[in-house]
PDB file of C-alpha atoms in Angstrom:
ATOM      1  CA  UNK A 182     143.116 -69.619 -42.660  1.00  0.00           C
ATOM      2  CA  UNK A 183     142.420 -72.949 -41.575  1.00  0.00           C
ATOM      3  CA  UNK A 184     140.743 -74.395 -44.240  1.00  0.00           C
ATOM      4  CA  UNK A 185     143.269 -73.153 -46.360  1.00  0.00           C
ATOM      5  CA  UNK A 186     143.983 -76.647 -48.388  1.00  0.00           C
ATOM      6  CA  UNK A 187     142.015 -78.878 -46.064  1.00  0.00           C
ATOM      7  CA  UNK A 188     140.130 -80.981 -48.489  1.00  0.00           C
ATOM      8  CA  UNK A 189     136.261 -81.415 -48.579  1.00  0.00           C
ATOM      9  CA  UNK A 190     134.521 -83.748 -50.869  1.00  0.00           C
ATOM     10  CA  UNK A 191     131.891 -82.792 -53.286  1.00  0.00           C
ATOM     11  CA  UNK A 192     128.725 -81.504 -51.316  1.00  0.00           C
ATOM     12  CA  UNK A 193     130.749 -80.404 -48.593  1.00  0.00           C
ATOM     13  CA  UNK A 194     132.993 -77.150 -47.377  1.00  0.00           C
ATOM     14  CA  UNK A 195     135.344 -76.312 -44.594  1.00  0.00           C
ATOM     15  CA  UNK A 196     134.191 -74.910 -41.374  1.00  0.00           C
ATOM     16  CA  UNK A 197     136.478 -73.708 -38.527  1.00  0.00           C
ATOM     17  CA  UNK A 198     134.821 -74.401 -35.296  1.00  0.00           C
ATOM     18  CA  UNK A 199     135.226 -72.534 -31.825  1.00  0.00           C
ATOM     19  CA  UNK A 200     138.629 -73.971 -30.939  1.00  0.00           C
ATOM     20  CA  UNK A 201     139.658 -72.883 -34.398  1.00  0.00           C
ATOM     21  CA  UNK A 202     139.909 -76.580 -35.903  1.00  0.00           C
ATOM     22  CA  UNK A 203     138.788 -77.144 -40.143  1.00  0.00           C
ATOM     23  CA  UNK A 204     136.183 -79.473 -40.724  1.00  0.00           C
ATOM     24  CA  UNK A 205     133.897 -80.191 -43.153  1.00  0.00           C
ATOM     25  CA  UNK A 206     129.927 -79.878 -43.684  1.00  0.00           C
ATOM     26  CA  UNK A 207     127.345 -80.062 -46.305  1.00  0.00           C
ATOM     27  CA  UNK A 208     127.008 -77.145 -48.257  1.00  0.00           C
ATOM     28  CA  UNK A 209     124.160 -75.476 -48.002  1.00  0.00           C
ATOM     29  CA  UNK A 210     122.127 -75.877 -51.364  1.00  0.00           C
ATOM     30  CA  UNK A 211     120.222 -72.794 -51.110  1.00  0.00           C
ATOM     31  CA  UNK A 212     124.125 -70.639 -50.266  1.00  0.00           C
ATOM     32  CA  UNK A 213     124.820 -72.017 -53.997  1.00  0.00           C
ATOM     33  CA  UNK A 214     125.883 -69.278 -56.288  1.00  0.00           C
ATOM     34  CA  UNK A 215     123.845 -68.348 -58.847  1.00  0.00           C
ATOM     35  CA  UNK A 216     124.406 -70.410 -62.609  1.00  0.00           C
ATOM     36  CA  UNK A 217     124.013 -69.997 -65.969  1.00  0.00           C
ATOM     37  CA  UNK A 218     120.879 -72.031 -67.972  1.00  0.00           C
ATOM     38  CA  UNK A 219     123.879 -74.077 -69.347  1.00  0.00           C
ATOM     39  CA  UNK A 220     125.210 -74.809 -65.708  1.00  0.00           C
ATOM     40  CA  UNK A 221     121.985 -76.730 -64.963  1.00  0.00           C
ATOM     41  CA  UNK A 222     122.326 -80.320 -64.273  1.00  0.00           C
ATOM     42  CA  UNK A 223     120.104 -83.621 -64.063  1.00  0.00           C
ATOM     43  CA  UNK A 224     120.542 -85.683 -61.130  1.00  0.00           C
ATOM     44  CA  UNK A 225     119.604 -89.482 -61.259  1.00  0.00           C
ATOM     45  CA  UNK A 226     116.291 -88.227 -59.435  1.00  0.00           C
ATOM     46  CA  UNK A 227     115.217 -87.016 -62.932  1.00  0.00           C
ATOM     47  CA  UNK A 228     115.237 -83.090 -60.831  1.00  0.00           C
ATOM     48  CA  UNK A 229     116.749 -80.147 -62.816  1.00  0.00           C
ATOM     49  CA  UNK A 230     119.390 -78.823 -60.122  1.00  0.00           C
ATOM     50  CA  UNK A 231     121.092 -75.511 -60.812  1.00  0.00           C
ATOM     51  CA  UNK A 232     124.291 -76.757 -60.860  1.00  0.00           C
ATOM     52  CA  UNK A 233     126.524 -79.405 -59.270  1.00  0.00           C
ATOM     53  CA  UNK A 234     126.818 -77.264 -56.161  1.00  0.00           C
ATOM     54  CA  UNK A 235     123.287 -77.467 -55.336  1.00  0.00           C
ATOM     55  CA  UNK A 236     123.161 -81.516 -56.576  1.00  0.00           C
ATOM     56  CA  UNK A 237     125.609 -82.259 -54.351  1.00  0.00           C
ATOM     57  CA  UNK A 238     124.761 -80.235 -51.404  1.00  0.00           C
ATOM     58  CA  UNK A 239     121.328 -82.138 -51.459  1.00  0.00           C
ATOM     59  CA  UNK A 240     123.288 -85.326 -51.711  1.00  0.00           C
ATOM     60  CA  UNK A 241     125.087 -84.429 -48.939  1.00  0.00           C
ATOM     61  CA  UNK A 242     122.162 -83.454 -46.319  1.00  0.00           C
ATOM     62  CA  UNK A 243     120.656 -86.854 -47.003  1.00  0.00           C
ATOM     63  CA  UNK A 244     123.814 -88.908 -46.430  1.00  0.00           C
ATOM     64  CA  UNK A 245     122.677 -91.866 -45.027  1.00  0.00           C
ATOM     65  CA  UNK A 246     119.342 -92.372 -46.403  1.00  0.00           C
ATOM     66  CA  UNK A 247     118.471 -94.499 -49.377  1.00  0.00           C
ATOM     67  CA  UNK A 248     117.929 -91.780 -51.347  1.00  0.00           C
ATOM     68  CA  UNK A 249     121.126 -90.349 -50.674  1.00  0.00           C
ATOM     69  CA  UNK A 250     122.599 -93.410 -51.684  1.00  0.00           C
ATOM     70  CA  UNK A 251     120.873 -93.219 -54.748  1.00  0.00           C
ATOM     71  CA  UNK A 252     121.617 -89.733 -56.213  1.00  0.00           C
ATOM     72  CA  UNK A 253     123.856 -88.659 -58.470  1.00  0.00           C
ATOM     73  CA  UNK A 254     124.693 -86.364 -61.480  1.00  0.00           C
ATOM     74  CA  UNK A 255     123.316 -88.205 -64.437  1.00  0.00           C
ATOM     75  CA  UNK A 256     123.849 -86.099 -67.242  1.00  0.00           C
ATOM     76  CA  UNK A 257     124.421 -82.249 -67.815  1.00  0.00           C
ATOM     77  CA  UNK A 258     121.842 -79.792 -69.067  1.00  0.00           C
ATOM     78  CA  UNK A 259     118.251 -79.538 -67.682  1.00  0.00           C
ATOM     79  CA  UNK A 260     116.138 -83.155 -67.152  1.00  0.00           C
ATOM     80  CA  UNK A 261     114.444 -83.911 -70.317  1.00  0.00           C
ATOM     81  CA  UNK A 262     113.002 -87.152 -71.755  1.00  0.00           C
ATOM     82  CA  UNK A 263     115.902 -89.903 -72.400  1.00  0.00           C
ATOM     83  CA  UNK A 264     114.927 -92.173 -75.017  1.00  0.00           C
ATOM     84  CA  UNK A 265     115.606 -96.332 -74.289  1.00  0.00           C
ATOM     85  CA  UNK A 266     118.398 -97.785 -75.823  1.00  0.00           C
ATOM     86  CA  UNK A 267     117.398-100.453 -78.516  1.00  0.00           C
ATOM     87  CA  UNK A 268     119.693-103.852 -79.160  1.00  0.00           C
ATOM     88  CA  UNK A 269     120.023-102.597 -82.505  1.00  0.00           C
ATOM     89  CA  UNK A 270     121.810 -99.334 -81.031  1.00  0.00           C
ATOM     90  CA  UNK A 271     123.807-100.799 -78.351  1.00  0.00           C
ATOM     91  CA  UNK A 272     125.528-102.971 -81.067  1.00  0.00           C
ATOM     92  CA  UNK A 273     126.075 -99.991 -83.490  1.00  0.00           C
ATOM     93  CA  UNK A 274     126.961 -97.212 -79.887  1.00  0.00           C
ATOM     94  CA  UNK A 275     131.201 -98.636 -80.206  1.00  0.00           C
ATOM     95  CA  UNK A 276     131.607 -97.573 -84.005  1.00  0.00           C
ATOM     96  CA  UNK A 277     130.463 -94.081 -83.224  1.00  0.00           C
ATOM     97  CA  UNK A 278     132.124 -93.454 -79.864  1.00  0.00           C
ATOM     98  CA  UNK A 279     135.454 -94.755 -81.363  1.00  0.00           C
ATOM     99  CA  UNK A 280     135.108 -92.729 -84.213  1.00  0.00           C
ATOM    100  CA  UNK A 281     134.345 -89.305 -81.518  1.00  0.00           C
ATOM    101  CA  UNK A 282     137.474 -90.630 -79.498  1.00  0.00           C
ATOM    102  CA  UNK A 283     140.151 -90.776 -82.384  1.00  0.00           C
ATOM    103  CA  UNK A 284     138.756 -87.623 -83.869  1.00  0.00           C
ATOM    104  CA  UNK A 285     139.113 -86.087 -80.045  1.00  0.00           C
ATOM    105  CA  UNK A 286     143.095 -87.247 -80.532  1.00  0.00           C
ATOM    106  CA  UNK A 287     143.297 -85.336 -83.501  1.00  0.00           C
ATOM    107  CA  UNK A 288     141.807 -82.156 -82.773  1.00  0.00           C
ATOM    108  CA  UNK A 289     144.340 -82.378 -79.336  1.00  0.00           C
ATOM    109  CA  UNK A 290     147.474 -82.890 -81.525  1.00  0.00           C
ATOM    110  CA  UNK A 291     146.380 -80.111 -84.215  1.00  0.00           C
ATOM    111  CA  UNK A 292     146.138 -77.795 -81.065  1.00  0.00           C
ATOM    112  CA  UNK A 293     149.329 -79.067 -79.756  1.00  0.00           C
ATOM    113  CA  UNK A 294     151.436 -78.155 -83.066  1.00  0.00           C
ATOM    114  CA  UNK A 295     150.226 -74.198 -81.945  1.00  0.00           C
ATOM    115  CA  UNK A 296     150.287 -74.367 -78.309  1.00  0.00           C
ATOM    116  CA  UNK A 297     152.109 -77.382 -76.813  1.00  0.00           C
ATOM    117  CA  UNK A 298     151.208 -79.240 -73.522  1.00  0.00           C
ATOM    118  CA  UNK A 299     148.007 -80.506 -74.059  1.00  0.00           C
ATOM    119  CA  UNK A 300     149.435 -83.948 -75.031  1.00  0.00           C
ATOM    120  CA  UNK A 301     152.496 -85.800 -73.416  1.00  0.00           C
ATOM    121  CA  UNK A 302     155.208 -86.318 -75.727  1.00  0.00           C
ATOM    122  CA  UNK A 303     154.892 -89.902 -75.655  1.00  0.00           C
ATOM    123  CA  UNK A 304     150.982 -89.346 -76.604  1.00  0.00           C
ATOM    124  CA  UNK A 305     152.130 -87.175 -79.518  1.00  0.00           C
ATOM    125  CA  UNK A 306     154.466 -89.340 -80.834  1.00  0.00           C
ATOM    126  CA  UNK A 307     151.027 -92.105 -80.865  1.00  0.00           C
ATOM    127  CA  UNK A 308     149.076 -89.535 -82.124  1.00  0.00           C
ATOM    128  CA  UNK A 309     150.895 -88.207 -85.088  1.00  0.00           C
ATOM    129  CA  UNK A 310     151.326 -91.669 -86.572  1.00  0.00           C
ATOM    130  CA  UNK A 311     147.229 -91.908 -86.790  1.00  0.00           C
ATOM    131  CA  UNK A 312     147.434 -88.315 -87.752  1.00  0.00           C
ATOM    132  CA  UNK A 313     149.688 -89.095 -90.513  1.00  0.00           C
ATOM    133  CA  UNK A 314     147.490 -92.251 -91.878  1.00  0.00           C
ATOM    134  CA  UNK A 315     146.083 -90.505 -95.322  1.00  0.00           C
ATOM    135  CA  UNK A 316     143.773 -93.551 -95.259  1.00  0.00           C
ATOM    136  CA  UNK A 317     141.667 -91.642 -91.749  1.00  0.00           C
ATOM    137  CA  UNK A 318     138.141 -90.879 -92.346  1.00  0.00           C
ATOM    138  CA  UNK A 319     137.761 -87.227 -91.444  1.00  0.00           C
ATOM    139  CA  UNK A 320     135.198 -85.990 -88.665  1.00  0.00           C
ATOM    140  CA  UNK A 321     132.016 -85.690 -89.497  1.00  0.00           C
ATOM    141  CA  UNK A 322     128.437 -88.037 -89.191  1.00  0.00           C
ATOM    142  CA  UNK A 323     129.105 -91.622 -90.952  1.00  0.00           C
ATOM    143  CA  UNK A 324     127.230 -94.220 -91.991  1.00  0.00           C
ATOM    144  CA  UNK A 325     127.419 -97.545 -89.616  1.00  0.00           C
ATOM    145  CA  UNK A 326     128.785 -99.520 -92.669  1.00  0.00           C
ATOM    146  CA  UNK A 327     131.669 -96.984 -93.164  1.00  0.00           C
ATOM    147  CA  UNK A 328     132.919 -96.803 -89.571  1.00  0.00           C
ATOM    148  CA  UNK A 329     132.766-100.641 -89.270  1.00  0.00           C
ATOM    149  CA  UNK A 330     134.999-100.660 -92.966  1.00  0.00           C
ATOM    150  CA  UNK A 331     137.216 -97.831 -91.547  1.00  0.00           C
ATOM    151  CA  UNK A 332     137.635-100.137 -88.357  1.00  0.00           C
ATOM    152  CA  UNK A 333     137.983-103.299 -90.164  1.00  0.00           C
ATOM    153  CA  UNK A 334     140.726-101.712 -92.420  1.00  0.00           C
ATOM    154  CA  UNK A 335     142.649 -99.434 -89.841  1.00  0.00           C
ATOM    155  CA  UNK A 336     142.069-101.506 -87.026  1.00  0.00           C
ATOM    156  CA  UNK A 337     145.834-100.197 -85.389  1.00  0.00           C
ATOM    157  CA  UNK A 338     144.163 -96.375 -85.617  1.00  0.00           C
ATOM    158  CA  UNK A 339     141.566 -97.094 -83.096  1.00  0.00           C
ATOM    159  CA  UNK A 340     143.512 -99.223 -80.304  1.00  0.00           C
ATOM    160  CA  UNK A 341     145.638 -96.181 -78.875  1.00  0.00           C
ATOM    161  CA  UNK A 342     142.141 -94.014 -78.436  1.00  0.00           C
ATOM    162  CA  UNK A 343     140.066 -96.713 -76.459  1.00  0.00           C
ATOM    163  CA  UNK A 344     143.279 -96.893 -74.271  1.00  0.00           C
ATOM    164  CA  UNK A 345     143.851 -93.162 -73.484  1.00  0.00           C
ATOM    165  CA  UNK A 346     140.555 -92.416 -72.649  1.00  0.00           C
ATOM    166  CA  UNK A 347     140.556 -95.241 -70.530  1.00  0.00           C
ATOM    167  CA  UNK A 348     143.662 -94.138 -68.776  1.00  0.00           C
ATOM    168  CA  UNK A 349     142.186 -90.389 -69.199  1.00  0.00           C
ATOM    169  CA  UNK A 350     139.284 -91.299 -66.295  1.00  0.00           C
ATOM    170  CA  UNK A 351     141.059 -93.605 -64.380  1.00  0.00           C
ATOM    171  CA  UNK A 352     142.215 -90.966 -61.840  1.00  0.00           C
ATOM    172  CA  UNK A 353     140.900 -91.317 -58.411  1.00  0.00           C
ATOM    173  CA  UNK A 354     142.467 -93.774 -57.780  1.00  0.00           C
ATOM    174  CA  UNK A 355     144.410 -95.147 -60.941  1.00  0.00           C
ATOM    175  CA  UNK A 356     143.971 -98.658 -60.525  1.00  0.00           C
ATOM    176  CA  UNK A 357     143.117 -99.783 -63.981  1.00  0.00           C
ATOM    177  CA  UNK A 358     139.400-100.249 -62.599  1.00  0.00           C
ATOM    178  CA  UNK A 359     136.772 -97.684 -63.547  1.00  0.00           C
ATOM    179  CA  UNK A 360     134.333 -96.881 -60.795  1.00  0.00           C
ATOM    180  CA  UNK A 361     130.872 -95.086 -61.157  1.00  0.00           C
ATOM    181  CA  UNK A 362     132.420 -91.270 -60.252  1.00  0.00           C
ATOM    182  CA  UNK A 363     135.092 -92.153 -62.635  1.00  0.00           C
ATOM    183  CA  UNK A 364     133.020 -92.719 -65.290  1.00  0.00           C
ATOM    184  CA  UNK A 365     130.729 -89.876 -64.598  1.00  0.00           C
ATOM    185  CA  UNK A 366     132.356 -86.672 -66.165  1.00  0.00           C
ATOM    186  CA  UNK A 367     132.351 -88.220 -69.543  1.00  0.00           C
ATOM    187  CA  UNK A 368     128.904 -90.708 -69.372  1.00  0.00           C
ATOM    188  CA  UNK A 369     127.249 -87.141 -67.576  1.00  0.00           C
ATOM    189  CA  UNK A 370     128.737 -84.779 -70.848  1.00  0.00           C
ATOM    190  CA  UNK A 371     127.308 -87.072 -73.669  1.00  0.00           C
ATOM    191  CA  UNK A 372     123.827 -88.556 -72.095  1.00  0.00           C
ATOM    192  CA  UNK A 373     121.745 -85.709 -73.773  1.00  0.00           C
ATOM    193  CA  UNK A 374     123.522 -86.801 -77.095  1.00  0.00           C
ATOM    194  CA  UNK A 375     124.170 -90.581 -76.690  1.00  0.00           C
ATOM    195  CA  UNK A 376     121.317 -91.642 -75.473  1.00  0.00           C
ATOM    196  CA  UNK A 377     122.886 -95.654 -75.212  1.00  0.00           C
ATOM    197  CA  UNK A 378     126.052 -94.431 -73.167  1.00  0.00           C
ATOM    198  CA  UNK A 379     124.644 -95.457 -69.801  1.00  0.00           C
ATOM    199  CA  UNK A 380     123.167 -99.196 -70.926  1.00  0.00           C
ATOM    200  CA  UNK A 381     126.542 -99.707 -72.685  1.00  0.00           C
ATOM    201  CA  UNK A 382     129.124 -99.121 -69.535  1.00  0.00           C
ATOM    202  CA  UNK A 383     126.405-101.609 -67.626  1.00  0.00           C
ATOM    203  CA  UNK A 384     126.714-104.320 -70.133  1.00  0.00           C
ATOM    204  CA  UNK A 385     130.640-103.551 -70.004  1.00  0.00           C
ATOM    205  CA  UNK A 386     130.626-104.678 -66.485  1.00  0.00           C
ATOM    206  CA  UNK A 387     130.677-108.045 -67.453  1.00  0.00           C
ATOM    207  CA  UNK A 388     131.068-109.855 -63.894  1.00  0.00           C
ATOM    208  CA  UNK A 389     128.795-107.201 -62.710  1.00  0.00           C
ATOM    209  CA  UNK A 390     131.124-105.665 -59.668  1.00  0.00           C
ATOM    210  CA  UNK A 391     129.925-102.469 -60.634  1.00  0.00           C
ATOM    211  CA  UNK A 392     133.924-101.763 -62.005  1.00  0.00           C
ATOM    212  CA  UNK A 393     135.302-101.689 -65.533  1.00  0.00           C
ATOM    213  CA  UNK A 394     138.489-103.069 -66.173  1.00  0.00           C
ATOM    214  CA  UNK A 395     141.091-102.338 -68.691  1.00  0.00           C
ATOM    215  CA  UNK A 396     140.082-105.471 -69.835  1.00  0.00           C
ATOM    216  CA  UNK A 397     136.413-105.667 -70.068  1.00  0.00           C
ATOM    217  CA  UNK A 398     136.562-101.730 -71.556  1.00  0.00           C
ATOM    218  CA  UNK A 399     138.786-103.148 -74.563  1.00  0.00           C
ATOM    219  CA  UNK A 400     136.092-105.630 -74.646  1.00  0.00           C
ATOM    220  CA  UNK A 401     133.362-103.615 -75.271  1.00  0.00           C
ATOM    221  CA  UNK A 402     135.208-101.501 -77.557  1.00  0.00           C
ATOM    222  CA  UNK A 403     135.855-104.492 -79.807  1.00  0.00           C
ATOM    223  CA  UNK A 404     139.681-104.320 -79.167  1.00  0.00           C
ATOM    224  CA  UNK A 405     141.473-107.437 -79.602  1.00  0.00           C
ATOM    225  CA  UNK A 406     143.138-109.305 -76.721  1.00  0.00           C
TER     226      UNK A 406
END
């Protein structure tokens, strides 16, 4: 088979034409196989698509055109009403998403004492010495004042997380630069539930190229130089 391992970017799938050569063309969004309610996706056109197959395939057909420029996955889950970010919100948004990253660290290395290969051993080796801190709030909803004390306090507990997830989505290519598509599978997964996510990586981008360093991500975290 021809297209066997011939690459096709999102929105698009291998053809073979008549002399028997792969190439690739958008996918049809109406070929799409059928998806689950839970499959559905927003895309920045505030649409409900039924799935990323179908976003993407419409992406694709209007290459070229402004609006094709323009759409993308914004968040999982079917379109709904996105409340604005406040100040007040932005300023408190770091606390909680460090908090959801080292508790994300945690829950990988308990899995990783049962079934190992989750984590690297040079991230479990990081890991467990957070893990061991008896002084580590455990998971759950906390007040603002609590995560800033817990921060404030443990400071060292919360450096390694900002930095793996960082290195975590820089992938394609790993350049220590975040790009938009980089960015997308975590800022699309947590839209519906942190409604501040998307004003918070554009005020990261503090020389506005429209990429997030490994500096200006420590940054925004609150991670010392």
């Amino acid at each position: 088979d021809p297209c066997w391992n011939f690459h096709c970017k999102r929105g698009k799938v291998c053809h073979v034409d008549k002399q028997g050569k792969p190439h690739c063309a958008c996918q049809d969004p109406a070929a799409c196989p059928s998806t689950k309610d839970y499959e559905r996706v927003c895309g920045t056109d505030n649409k409900t698509y039924d799935g990323t197959c179908q976003l993407f395939g419409t992406k694709c057909q209007l290459e070229g055109t402004k609006m094709g420029r323009q759409l993308h996955l914004d968040y999982m889950g079917s379109c709904k009403y996105i409340p604005p970010c406040t100040d007040y919100e932005v300023d408190q948004f770091p606390l909680r998403m460090r908090d959801w990253l080292k508790n994300i660290l945690m829950q990988y290395y308990e899995r990783d004492l049962n079934t190992s290969g989750i984590l690297t051993e040079k991230q479990r080796s990081k890991v467990k010495k957070i893990y061991q801190n008896e002084k580590r709030l455990m998971a759950g909803d906390h007040t603002v004042e609590l995560l800033l004390h817990d921060f404030e306090k443990n400071y060292h507990m919360y450096v390694y997380p900002v930095h793996w997830q960082f290195h975590q989505l820089d992938q394609h290519p790993v350049d220590r630069l975040l790009i938009h598509s980089e960015l997308a599978p975590l800022r699309a997964s947590l839209v519906p539930m942190e409604h501040c996510i998307t004003r918070f990586f554009q005020e990261c981008d503090g020389d506005h190229d429209k990429l997030i360093a490994l500096k200006e991500w420590c940054h925004c975290f609150g991670i010392k130089e």
